[in-house]
């Protein structure tokens, strides 16, 4: 560990040739589940002053649009494993109210498939649709894809048309159930049972629409007792039918140990490496020429609301569940997690920040009142805006530390993204040190005509600082001390900070 009081130094080389892979824009996806106040009182609140004629809140939509989320997973999550999609289409007055067993709530079905897809399109996003493989199976899944993607002339496509939607939605990415390895899941299955039903469902869905891509459930956590055997068995059952393997992970600071908390992205890194290896093992075993990539379709910080939610009254419509209020330190962890996802751009093609509004979300709302940005909104937004292009793995030399669960944790967590179209090179960097500023020297290789566009910093003296409806305490500000001269970037990264350093360049002739 670096000595207290001594300025810490780090050096890196960013080379145009150190390519990890192209960023699939869907890595900046998110997630809306019928859970708590995500849909009702979140994206949808008829009567709210900003609501449109369909009941969608305009203020929430604006905050979502600013994130440039390209893909939104829907309708669950645990919810999907008990969901009858037919309940949520057609005249709203005829839709049933149902007991929703995953979250012990009442689902009014006011918002369903058509309303949600319409909202997602207003937000500029495609939908990543999940099918129910908990209480249901291939038959309902083939009906739903026929409803969504078949042009006309069949029972379910004509039903869609009778609801006023003439053109098929053309939904490309579909999840084959959710977290089917978890005993908490409605219709939990063994790996073999899930592998079989996912394979048979995949077959009929692709027979209806061969252009779709399918995501098979991997593990809900890296610490699940069934990981990684679950993945092996599932992939061996249906390798040729699956395009992505899904993995999920949430992190928290229950022990209030900031050094260990900031290191938890190393767990995500190890999880991605293992899941990738299992995909490749299954590829080898099935003698396939096709590569199954990863969909990290639930990731975030989730711990603040866990105890409170155990005491919630059941069977309410839109109860305030999973309403984590994020702190400055959570924003730093989200920054480290985003950097980790980017570092694996070659194999992580889809990722969904779980979730988007009110439920473990970057956006919060008050019923009848304001919508506001949580601390975590900013690193996610900046990565989404500036993290598109080609990921370059910087060669980094920096001091390391050991924490309770991790050894060799680099004080500097960083990745670079080069966008050939805009000519912009962006460096994302977290200084994990609780004590020291980090003096960074980065040498740019393979670029010329360098210019520093901006260096923004998210930092705060109070690790527990939060944003509220009335006051934003955590947001990025400009740092004016950085310099880019003769291909060398000199920047000072404050202790405990998320940094976005944007440079304009052209590749060297
Ligand atoms: O995102 C909240 C919940 O976390 C999801 O419903 C479930 O898939 C996961 O366990």
JSON list of N, CA and C in Angstrom, two decimals, residues 245-318:
[
{"chain": "A", "resi": 245, "resn": "UNK", "atom": "N", "xyz": [-25.45, -16.13, -22.62]},
{"chain": "A", "resi": 245, "resn": "UNK", "atom": "CA", "xyz": [-25.67, -16.67, -21.28]},
{"chain": "A", "resi": 245, "resn": "UNK", "atom": "C", "xyz": [-25.82, -15.47, -20.35]},
{"chain": "A", "resi": 246, "resn": "UNK", "atom": "N", "xyz": [-26.88, -15.50, -19.54]},
{"chain": "A", "resi": 246, "resn": "UNK", "atom": "CA", "xyz": [-27.12, -14.38, -18.63]},
{"chain": "A", "resi": 246, "resn": "UNK", "atom": "C", "xyz": [-26.45, -14.64, -17.28]},
{"chain": "A", "resi": 247, "resn": "UNK", "atom": "N", "xyz": [-25.82, -13.62, -16.71]},
{"chain": "A", "resi": 247, "resn": "UNK", "atom": "CA", "xyz": [-25.37, -13.70, -15.31]},
{"chain": "A", "resi": 247, "resn": "UNK", "atom": "C", "xyz": [-25.81, -12.43, -14.60]},
{"chain": "A", "resi": 248, "resn": "UNK", "atom": "N", "xyz": [-26.01, -12.53, -13.29]},
{"chain": "A", "resi": 248, "resn": "UNK", "atom": "CA", "xyz": [-26.47, -11.40, -12.47]},
{"chain": "A", "resi": 248, "resn": "UNK", "atom": "C", "xyz": [-25.55, -11.21, -11.26]},
{"chain": "A", "resi": 249, "resn": "UNK", "atom": "N", "xyz": [-25.44, -9.98, -10.80]},
{"chain": "A", "resi": 249, "resn": "UNK", "atom": "CA", "xyz": [-24.73, -9.75, -9.54]},
{"chain": "A", "resi": 249, "resn": "UNK", "atom": "C", "xyz": [-25.06, -8.39, -8.95]},
{"chain": "A", "resi": 250, "resn": "UNK", "atom": "N", "xyz": [-25.25, -8.39, -7.64]},
{"chain": "A", "resi": 250, "resn": "UNK", "atom": "CA", "xyz": [-25.47, -7.14, -6.90]},
{"chain": "A", "resi": 250, "resn": "UNK", "atom": "C", "xyz": [-24.41, -7.05, -5.81]},
{"chain": "A", "resi": 251, "resn": "UNK", "atom": "N", "xyz": [-24.01, -5.82, -5.50]},
{"chain": "A", "resi": 251, "resn": "UNK", "atom": "CA", "xyz": [-22.97, -5.61, -4.50]},
{"chain": "A", "resi": 251, "resn": "UNK", "atom": "C", "xyz": [-23.45, -4.64, -3.43]},
{"chain": "A", "resi": 252, "resn": "UNK", "atom": "N", "xyz": [-22.85, -4.75, -2.23]},
{"chain": "A", "resi": 252, "resn": "UNK", "atom": "CA", "xyz": [-23.26, -3.87, -1.14]},
{"chain": "A", "resi": 252, "resn": "UNK", "atom": "C", "xyz": [-22.13, -3.65, -0.15]},
{"chain": "A", "resi": 253, "resn": "UNK", "atom": "N", "xyz": [-22.35, -2.71, 0.74]},
{"chain": "A", "resi": 253, "resn": "UNK", "atom": "CA", "xyz": [-21.34, -2.37, 1.76]},
{"chain": "A", "resi": 253, "resn": "UNK", "atom": "C", "xyz": [-21.93, -2.58, 3.14]},
{"chain": "A", "resi": 254, "resn": "UNK", "atom": "N", "xyz": [-22.48, -3.76, 3.37]},
{"chain": "A", "resi": 254, "resn": "UNK", "atom": "CA", "xyz": [-23.12, -4.06, 4.66]},
{"chain": "A", "resi": 254, "resn": "UNK", "atom": "C", "xyz": [-22.16, -3.89, 5.81]},
{"chain": "A", "resi": 255, "resn": "UNK", "atom": "N", "xyz": [-20.87, -4.15, 5.57]},
{"chain": "A", "resi": 255, "resn": "UNK", "atom": "CA", "xyz": [-19.89, -4.09, 6.67]},
{"chain": "A", "resi": 255, "resn": "UNK", "atom": "C", "xyz": [-19.28, -2.71, 6.84]},
{"chain": "A", "resi": 256, "resn": "UNK", "atom": "N", "xyz": [-19.71, -1.78, 6.03]},
{"chain": "A", "resi": 256, "resn": "UNK", "atom": "CA", "xyz": [-19.18, -0.41, 6.05]},
{"chain": "A", "resi": 256, "resn": "UNK", "atom": "C", "xyz": [-17.64, -0.41, 6.00]},
{"chain": "A", "resi": 257, "resn": "UNK", "atom": "N", "xyz": [-17.12, -1.10, 5.00]},
{"chain": "A", "resi": 257, "resn": "UNK", "atom": "CA", "xyz": [-15.67, -1.21, 4.80]},
{"chain": "A", "resi": 257, "resn": "UNK", "atom": "C", "xyz": [-15.39, -0.72, 3.38]},
{"chain": "A", "resi": 258, "resn": "UNK", "atom": "N", "xyz": [-15.07, 0.55, 3.26]},
{"chain": "A", "resi": 258, "resn": "UNK", "atom": "CA", "xyz": [-14.99, 1.19, 1.94]},
{"chain": "A", "resi": 258, "resn": "UNK", "atom": "C", "xyz": [-13.91, 0.56, 1.06]},
{"chain": "A", "resi": 259, "resn": "UNK", "atom": "N", "xyz": [-12.78, 0.18, 1.66]},
{"chain": "A", "resi": 259, "resn": "UNK", "atom": "CA", "xyz": [-11.71, -0.37, 0.84]},
{"chain": "A", "resi": 259, "resn": "UNK", "atom": "C", "xyz": [-12.13, -1.71, 0.23]},
{"chain": "A", "resi": 260, "resn": "UNK", "atom": "N", "xyz": [-12.84, -2.51, 1.01]},
{"chain": "A", "resi": 260, "resn": "UNK", "atom": "CA", "xyz": [-13.32, -3.79, 0.48]},
{"chain": "A", "resi": 260, "resn": "UNK", "atom": "C", "xyz": [-14.47, -3.57, -0.50]},
{"chain": "A", "resi": 261, "resn": "UNK", "atom": "N", "xyz": [-15.32, -2.62, -0.17]},
{"chain": "A", "resi": 261, "resn": "UNK", "atom": "CA", "xyz": [-16.48, -2.34, -1.04]},
{"chain": "A", "resi": 261, "resn": "UNK", "atom": "C", "xyz": [-16.01, -1.90, -2.44]},
{"chain": "A", "resi": 262, "resn": "UNK", "atom": "N", "xyz": [-15.04, -1.01, -2.47]},
{"chain": "A", "resi": 262, "resn": "UNK", "atom": "CA", "xyz": [-14.55, -0.53, -3.76]},
{"chain": "A", "resi": 262, "resn": "UNK", "atom": "C", "xyz": [-13.85, -1.62, -4.57]},
{"chain": "A", "resi": 263, "resn": "UNK", "atom": "N", "xyz": [-13.44, -2.68, -3.88]},
{"chain": "A", "resi": 263, "resn": "UNK", "atom": "CA", "xyz": [-12.73, -3.77, -4.57]},
{"chain": "A", "resi": 263, "resn": "UNK", "atom": "C", "xyz": [-13.70, -4.80, -5.15]},
{"chain": "A", "resi": 264, "resn": "UNK", "atom": "N", "xyz": [-14.99, -4.63, -4.88]},
{"chain": "A", "resi": 264, "resn": "UNK", "atom": "CA", "xyz": [-15.93, -5.70, -5.29]},
{"chain": "A", "resi": 264, "resn": "UNK", "atom": "C", "xyz": [-16.09, -5.85, -6.79]},
{"chain": "A", "resi": 265, "resn": "UNK", "atom": "N", "xyz": [-15.64, -4.86, -7.55]},
{"chain": "A", "resi": 265, "resn": "UNK", "atom": "CA", "xyz": [-15.68, -5.04, -9.00]},
{"chain": "A", "resi": 265, "resn": "UNK", "atom": "C", "xyz": [-14.73, -6.16, -9.42]},
{"chain": "A", "resi": 266, "resn": "UNK", "atom": "N", "xyz": [-13.77, -6.52, -8.56]},
{"chain": "A", "resi": 266, "resn": "UNK", "atom": "CA", "xyz": [-12.89, -7.63, -8.89]},
{"chain": "A", "resi": 266, "resn": "UNK", "atom": "C", "xyz": [-13.66, -8.96, -8.88]},
{"chain": "A", "resi": 267, "resn": "UNK", "atom": "N", "xyz": [-14.72, -8.99, -8.06]},
{"chain": "A", "resi": 267, "resn": "UNK", "atom": "CA", "xyz": [-15.58, -10.17, -8.07]},
{"chain": "A", "resi": 267, "resn": "UNK", "atom": "C", "xyz": [-16.32, -10.26, -9.40]},
{"chain": "A", "resi": 268, "resn": "UNK", "atom": "N", "xyz": [-16.82, -9.10, -9.87]},
{"chain": "A", "resi": 268, "resn": "UNK", "atom": "CA", "xyz": [-17.50, -9.10, -11.17]},
{"chain": "A", "resi": 268, "resn": "UNK", "atom": "C", "xyz": [-16.55, -9.56, -12.27]},
{"chain": "A", "resi": 269, "resn": "UNK", "atom": "N", "xyz": [-15.33, -9.09, -12.20]},
{"chain": "A", "resi": 269, "resn": "UNK", "atom": "CA", "xyz": [-14.32, -9.44, -13.19]},
{"chain": "A", "resi": 269, "resn": "UNK", "atom": "C", "xyz": [-14.09, -10.96, -13.21]},
{"chain": "A", "resi": 270, "resn": "UNK", "atom": "N", "xyz": [-13.94, -11.54, -12.01]},
{"chain": "A", "resi": 270, "resn": "UNK", "atom": "CA", "xyz": [-13.69, -12.99, -11.92]},
{"chain": "A", "resi": 270, "resn": "UNK", "atom": "C", "xyz": [-14.90, -13.78, -12.41]},
{"chain": "A", "resi": 271, "resn": "UNK", "atom": "N", "xyz": [-16.08, -13.26, -12.10]},
{"chain": "A", "resi": 271, "resn": "UNK", "atom": "CA", "xyz": [-17.34, -13.92, -12.51]},
{"chain": "A", "resi": 271, "resn": "UNK", "atom": "C", "xyz": [-17.41, -13.96, -14.04]},
{"chain": "A", "resi": 272, "resn": "UNK", "atom": "N", "xyz": [-17.12, -12.82, -14.67]},
{"chain": "A", "resi": 272, "resn": "UNK", "atom": "CA", "xyz": [-17.17, -12.75, -16.14]},
{"chain": "A", "resi": 272, "resn": "UNK", "atom": "C", "xyz": [-16.15, -13.72, -16.74]},
{"chain": "A", "resi": 273, "resn": "UNK", "atom": "N", "xyz": [-14.96, -13.74, -16.16]},
{"chain": "A", "resi": 273, "resn": "UNK", "atom": "CA", "xyz": [-13.93, -14.66, -16.69]},
{"chain": "A", "resi": 273, "resn": "UNK", "atom": "C", "xyz": [-14.38, -16.11, -16.60]},
{"chain": "A", "resi": 274, "resn": "UNK", "atom": "N", "xyz": [-14.97, -16.49, -15.45]},
{"chain": "A", "resi": 274, "resn": "UNK", "atom": "CA", "xyz": [-15.40, -17.88, -15.28]},
{"chain": "A", "resi": 274, "resn": "UNK", "atom": "C", "xyz": [-16.54, -18.21, -16.23]},
{"chain": "A", "resi": 275, "resn": "UNK", "atom": "N", "xyz": [-17.53, -17.30, -16.32]},
{"chain": "A", "resi": 275, "resn": "UNK", "atom": "CA", "xyz": [-18.69, -17.58, -17.18]},
{"chain": "A", "resi": 275, "resn": "UNK", "atom": "C", "xyz": [-18.26, -17.69, -18.64]},
{"chain": "A", "resi": 276, "resn": "UNK", "atom": "N", "xyz": [-17.31, -16.85, -19.03]},
{"chain": "A", "resi": 276, "resn": "UNK", "atom": "CA", "xyz": [-16.80, -16.92, -20.41]},
{"chain": "A", "resi": 276, "resn": "UNK", "atom": "C", "xyz": [-16.12, -18.27, -20.65]},
{"chain": "A", "resi": 277, "resn": "UNK", "atom": "N", "xyz": [-15.36, -18.70, -19.67]},
{"chain": "A", "resi": 277, "resn": "UNK", "atom": "CA", "xyz": [-14.65, -19.98, -19.81]},
{"chain": "A", "resi": 277, "resn": "UNK", "atom": "C", "xyz": [-15.64, -21.14, -19.96]},
{"chain": "A", "resi": 278, "resn": "UNK", "atom": "N", "xyz": [-16.76, -21.06, -19.21]},
{"chain": "A", "resi": 278, "resn": "UNK", "atom": "CA", "xyz": [-17.75, -22.15, -19.30]},
{"chain": "A", "resi": 278, "resn": "UNK", "atom": "C", "xyz": [-18.41, -22.14, -20.68]},
{"chain": "A", "resi": 279, "resn": "UNK", "atom": "N", "xyz": [-18.71, -20.95, -21.19]},
{"chain": "A", "resi": 279, "resn": "UNK", "atom": "CA", "xyz": [-19.29, -20.86, -22.54]},
{"chain": "A", "resi": 279, "resn": "UNK", "atom": "C", "xyz": [-18.34, -21.52, -23.55]},
{"chain": "A", "resi": 280, "resn": "UNK", "atom": "N", "xyz": [-17.06, -21.25, -23.38]},
{"chain": "A", "resi": 280, "resn": "UNK", "atom": "CA", "xyz": [-16.10, -21.77, -24.34]},
{"chain": "A", "resi": 280, "resn": "UNK", "atom": "C", "xyz": [-15.87, -23.27, -24.16]},
{"chain": "A", "resi": 281, "resn": "UNK", "atom": "N", "xyz": [-16.01, -23.73, -22.92]},
{"chain": "A", "resi": 281, "resn": "UNK", "atom": "CA", "xyz": [-15.94, -25.18, -22.68]},
{"chain": "A", "resi": 281, "resn": "UNK", "atom": "C", "xyz": [-17.11, -25.86, -23.41]},
{"chain": "A", "resi": 282, "resn": "UNK", "atom": "N", "xyz": [-18.31, -25.28, -23.25]},
{"chain": "A", "resi": 282, "resn": "UNK", "atom": "CA", "xyz": [-19.49, -25.88, -23.89]},
{"chain": "A", "resi": 282, "resn": "UNK", "atom": "C", "xyz": [-19.36, -25.82, -25.42]},
{"chain": "A", "resi": 283, "resn": "UNK", "atom": "N", "xyz": [-18.75, -24.74, -25.90]},
{"chain": "A", "resi": 283, "resn": "UNK", "atom": "CA", "xyz": [-18.52, -24.62, -27.36]},
{"chain": "A", "resi": 283, "resn": "UNK", "atom": "C", "xyz": [-17.62, -25.76, -27.84]},
{"chain": "A", "resi": 284, "resn": "UNK", "atom": "N", "xyz": [-16.55, -25.99, -27.09]},
{"chain": "A", "resi": 284, "resn": "UNK", "atom": "CA", "xyz": [-15.61, -27.05, -27.48]},
{"chain": "A", "resi": 284, "resn": "UNK", "atom": "C", "xyz": [-16.30, -28.40, -27.42]},
{"chain": "A", "resi": 285, "resn": "UNK", "atom": "N", "xyz": [-17.05, -28.60, -26.33]},
{"chain": "A", "resi": 285, "resn": "UNK", "atom": "CA", "xyz": [-17.67, -29.92, -26.15]},
{"chain": "A", "resi": 285, "resn": "UNK", "atom": "C", "xyz": [-18.72, -30.20, -27.23]},
{"chain": "A", "resi": 286, "resn": "UNK", "atom": "N", "xyz": [-19.43, -29.15, -27.64]},
{"chain": "A", "resi": 286, "resn": "UNK", "atom": "CA", "xyz": [-20.46, -29.38, -28.65]},
{"chain": "A", "resi": 286, "resn": "UNK", "atom": "C", "xyz": [-19.90, -29.26, -30.07]},
{"chain": "A", "resi": 287, "resn": "UNK", "atom": "N", "xyz": [-18.57, -29.12, -30.16]},
{"chain": "A", "resi": 287, "resn": "UNK", "atom": "CA", "xyz": [-17.91, -29.03, -31.50]},
{"chain": "A", "resi": 287, "resn": "UNK", "atom": "C", "xyz": [-18.55, -27.94, -32.34]},
{"chain": "A", "resi": 288, "resn": "UNK", "atom": "N", "xyz": [-18.88, -26.81, -31.69]},
{"chain": "A", "resi": 288, "resn": "UNK", "atom": "CA", "xyz": [-19.61, -25.75, -32.39]},
{"chain": "A", "resi": 288, "resn": "UNK", "atom": "C", "xyz": [-18.67, -24.69, -32.93]},
{"chain": "A", "resi": 289, "resn": "UNK", "atom": "N", "xyz": [-19.10, -24.04, -33.99]},
{"chain": "A", "resi": 289, "resn": "UNK", "atom": "CA", "xyz": [-18.32, -22.91, -34.50]},
{"chain": "A", "resi": 289, "resn": "UNK", "atom": "C", "xyz": [-18.91, -21.60, -34.00]},
{"chain": "A", "resi": 290, "resn": "UNK", "atom": "N", "xyz": [-19.99, -21.70, -33.25]},
{"chain": "A", "resi": 290, "resn": "UNK", "atom": "CA", "xyz": [-20.66, -20.49, -32.78]},
{"chain": "A", "resi": 290, "resn": "UNK", "atom": "C", "xyz": [-20.19, -20.14, -31.36]},
{"chain": "A", "resi": 291, "resn": "UNK", "atom": "N", "xyz": [-20.08, -18.85, -31.07]},
{"chain": "A", "resi": 291, "resn": "UNK", "atom": "CA", "xyz": [-19.66, -18.40, -29.73]},
{"chain": "A", "resi": 291, "resn": "UNK", "atom": "C", "xyz": [-20.86, -17.86, -28.97]},
{"chain": "A", "resi": 292, "resn": "UNK", "atom": "N", "xyz": [-21.07, -18.36, -27.77]},
{"chain": "A", "resi": 292, "resn": "UNK", "atom": "CA", "xyz": [-22.11, -17.81, -26.89]},
{"chain": "A", "resi": 292, "resn": "UNK", "atom": "C", "xyz": [-21.45, -16.72, -26.05]},
{"chain": "A", "resi": 293, "resn": "UNK", "atom": "N", "xyz": [-21.98, -15.51, -26.13]},
{"chain": "A", "resi": 293, "resn": "UNK", "atom": "CA", "xyz": [-21.46, -14.38, -25.35]},
{"chain": "A", "resi": 293, "resn": "UNK", "atom": "C", "xyz": [-22.29, -14.16, -24.09]},
{"chain": "A", "resi": 294, "resn": "UNK", "atom": "N", "xyz": [-21.90, -13.15, -23.31]},
{"chain": "A", "resi": 294, "resn": "UNK", "atom": "CA", "xyz": [-22.57, -12.93, -22.02]},
{"chain": "A", "resi": 294, "resn": "UNK", "atom": "C", "xyz": [-23.55, -11.77, -22.07]},
{"chain": "A", "resi": 295, "resn": "UNK", "atom": "N", "xyz": [-24.64, -11.94, -21.35]},
{"chain": "A", "resi": 295, "resn": "UNK", "atom": "CA", "xyz": [-25.58, -10.86, -21.10]},
{"chain": "A", "resi": 295, "resn": "UNK", "atom": "C", "xyz": [-25.59, -10.66, -19.58]},
{"chain": "A", "resi": 296, "resn": "UNK", "atom": "N", "xyz": [-24.93, -9.61, -19.10]},
{"chain": "A", "resi": 296, "resn": "UNK", "atom": "CA", "xyz": [-24.91, -9.36, -17.65]},
{"chain": "A", "resi": 296, "resn": "UNK", "atom": "C", "xyz": [-26.15, -8.54, -17.37]},
{"chain": "A", "resi": 297, "resn": "UNK", "atom": "N", "xyz": [-27.33, -9.23, -17.42]},
{"chain": "A", "resi": 297, "resn": "UNK", "atom": "CA", "xyz": [-28.57, -8.45, -17.51]},
{"chain": "A", "resi": 297, "resn": "UNK", "atom": "C", "xyz": [-29.18, -8.05, -16.18]},
{"chain": "A", "resi": 298, "resn": "UNK", "atom": "N", "xyz": [-28.45, -8.22, -15.08]},
{"chain": "A", "resi": 298, "resn": "UNK", "atom": "CA", "xyz": [-28.77, -7.53, -13.82]},
{"chain": "A", "resi": 298, "resn": "UNK", "atom": "C", "xyz": [-27.46, -7.26, -13.11]},
{"chain": "A", "resi": 299, "resn": "UNK", "atom": "N", "xyz": [-27.14, -6.00, -12.93]},
{"chain": "A", "resi": 299, "resn": "UNK", "atom": "CA", "xyz": [-25.96, -5.63, -12.14]},
{"chain": "A", "resi": 299, "resn": "UNK", "atom": "C", "xyz": [-26.25, -4.30, -11.46]},
{"chain": "A", "resi": 300, "resn": "UNK", "atom": "N", "xyz": [-25.76, -4.14, -10.27]},
{"chain": "A", "resi": 300, "resn": "UNK", "atom": "CA", "xyz": [-25.93, -2.86, -9.56]},
{"chain": "A", "resi": 300, "resn": "UNK", "atom": "C", "xyz": [-25.45, -3.02, -8.12]},
{"chain": "A", "resi": 301, "resn": "UNK", "atom": "N", "xyz": [-25.62, -1.94, -7.38]},
{"chain": "A", "resi": 301, "resn": "UNK", "atom": "CA", "xyz": [-25.51, -1.95, -5.92]},
{"chain": "A", "resi": 301, "resn": "UNK", "atom": "C", "xyz": [-26.92, -2.19, -5.39]},
{"chain": "A", "resi": 302, "resn": "UNK", "atom": "N", "xyz": [-27.06, -3.09, -4.43]},
{"chain": "A", "resi": 302, "resn": "UNK", "atom": "CA", "xyz": [-28.37, -3.34, -3.81]},
{"chain": "A", "resi": 302, "resn": "UNK", "atom": "C", "xyz": [-28.12, -3.83, -2.39]},
{"chain": "A", "resi": 303, "resn": "UNK", "atom": "N", "xyz": [-28.38, -3.03, -1.40]},
{"chain": "A", "resi": 303, "resn": "UNK", "atom": "CA", "xyz": [-28.30, -3.49, -0.02]},
{"chain": "A", "resi": 303, "resn": "UNK", "atom": "C", "xyz": [-29.02, -2.57, 0.96]},
{"chain": "A", "resi": 304, "resn": "UNK", "atom": "N", "xyz": [-29.17, -1.29, 0.60]},
{"chain": "A", "resi": 304, "resn": "UNK", "atom": "CA", "xyz": [-29.72, -0.35, 1.57]},
{"chain": "A", "resi": 304, "resn": "UNK", "atom": "C", "xyz": [-31.13, -0.72, 2.03]},
{"chain": "A", "resi": 305, "resn": "UNK", "atom": "N", "xyz": [-31.94, -1.25, 1.12]},
{"chain": "A", "resi": 305, "resn": "UNK", "atom": "CA", "xyz": [-33.36, -1.45, 1.42]},
{"chain": "A", "resi": 305, "resn": "UNK", "atom": "C", "xyz": [-33.69, -2.86, 1.91]},
{"chain": "A", "resi": 306, "resn": "UNK", "atom": "N", "xyz": [-32.68, -3.74, 2.00]},
{"chain": "A", "resi": 306, "resn": "UNK", "atom": "CA", "xyz": [-32.97, -5.15, 2.24]},
{"chain": "A", "resi": 306, "resn": "UNK", "atom": "C", "xyz": [-33.73, -5.39, 3.55]},
{"chain": "A", "resi": 307, "resn": "UNK", "atom": "N", "xyz": [-33.29, -4.75, 4.63]},
{"chain": "A", "resi": 307, "resn": "UNK", "atom": "CA", "xyz": [-33.94, -4.98, 5.93]},
{"chain": "A", "resi": 307, "resn": "UNK", "atom": "C", "xyz": [-35.35, -4.39, 5.95]},
{"chain": "A", "resi": 308, "resn": "UNK", "atom": "N", "xyz": [-35.47, -3.18, 5.42]},
{"chain": "A", "resi": 308, "resn": "UNK", "atom": "CA", "xyz": [-36.77, -2.51, 5.41]},
{"chain": "A", "resi": 308, "resn": "UNK", "atom": "C", "xyz": [-37.80, -3.33, 4.64]},
{"chain": "A", "resi": 309, "resn": "UNK", "atom": "N", "xyz": [-37.37, -3.91, 3.55]},
{"chain": "A", "resi": 309, "resn": "UNK", "atom": "CA", "xyz": [-38.32, -4.65, 2.70]},
{"chain": "A", "resi": 309, "resn": "UNK", "atom": "C", "xyz": [-38.85, -5.91, 3.37]},
{"chain": "A", "resi": 310, "resn": "UNK", "atom": "N", "xyz": [-38.13, -6.41, 4.39]},
{"chain": "A", "resi": 310, "resn": "UNK", "atom": "CA", "xyz": [-38.64, -7.60, 5.09]},
{"chain": "A", "resi": 310, "resn": "UNK", "atom": "C", "xyz": [-39.89, -7.25, 5.90]},
{"chain": "A", "resi": 311, "resn": "UNK", "atom": "N", "xyz": [-40.05, -5.94, 6.18]},
{"chain": "A", "resi": 311, "resn": "UNK", "atom": "CA", "xyz": [-41.17, -5.53, 7.05]},
{"chain": "A", "resi": 311, "resn": "UNK", "atom": "C", "xyz": [-42.34, -4.97, 6.26]},
{"chain": "A", "resi": 312, "resn": "UNK", "atom": "N", "xyz": [-42.27, -5.01, 4.93]},
{"chain": "A", "resi": 312, "resn": "UNK", "atom": "CA", "xyz": [-43.33, -4.39, 4.13]},
{"chain": "A", "resi": 312, "resn": "UNK", "atom": "C", "xyz": [-44.63, -5.18, 4.20]},
{"chain": "A", "resi": 313, "resn": "UNK", "atom": "N", "xyz": [-45.74, -4.42, 4.18]},
{"chain": "A", "resi": 313, "resn": "UNK", "atom": "CA", "xyz": [-47.06, -5.03, 4.17]},
{"chain": "A", "resi": 313, "resn": "UNK", "atom": "C", "xyz": [-47.31, -5.66, 2.80]},
{"chain": "A", "resi": 314, "resn": "UNK", "atom": "N", "xyz": [-47.84, -6.91, 2.77]},
{"chain": "A", "resi": 314, "resn": "UNK", "atom": "CA", "xyz": [-48.06, -7.53, 1.45]},
{"chain": "A", "resi": 314, "resn": "UNK", "atom": "C", "xyz": [-49.35, -7.07, 0.78]},
{"chain": "A", "resi": 315, "resn": "UNK", "atom": "N", "xyz": [-49.46, -7.43, -0.47]},
{"chain": "A", "resi": 315, "resn": "UNK", "atom": "CA", "xyz": [-50.67, -7.28, -1.29]},
{"chain": "A", "resi": 315, "resn": "UNK", "atom": "C", "xyz": [-51.11, -5.84, -1.47]},
{"chain": "A", "resi": 316, "resn": "UNK", "atom": "N", "xyz": [-50.15, -4.98, -1.72]},
{"chain": "A", "resi": 316, "resn": "UNK", "atom": "CA", "xyz": [-50.45, -3.59, -2.10]},
{"chain": "A", "resi": 316, "resn": "UNK", "atom": "C", "xyz": [-50.12, -3.42, -3.57]},
{"chain": "A", "resi": 317, "resn": "UNK", "atom": "N", "xyz": [-50.76, -2.45, -4.22]},
{"chain": "A", "resi": 317, "resn": "UNK", "atom": "CA", "xyz": [-50.38, -2.08, -5.58]},
{"chain": "A", "resi": 317, "resn": "UNK", "atom": "C", "xyz": [-49.22, -1.09, -5.45]},
{"chain": "A", "resi": 318, "resn": "UNK", "atom": "N", "xyz": [-48.14, -1.34, -6.14]},
{"chain": "A", "resi": 318, "resn": "UNK", "atom": "CA", "xyz": [-46.98, -0.45, -6.17]},
{"chain": "A", "resi": 318, "resn": "UNK", "atom": "C", "xyz": [-46.46, -0.05, -4.78]}
]
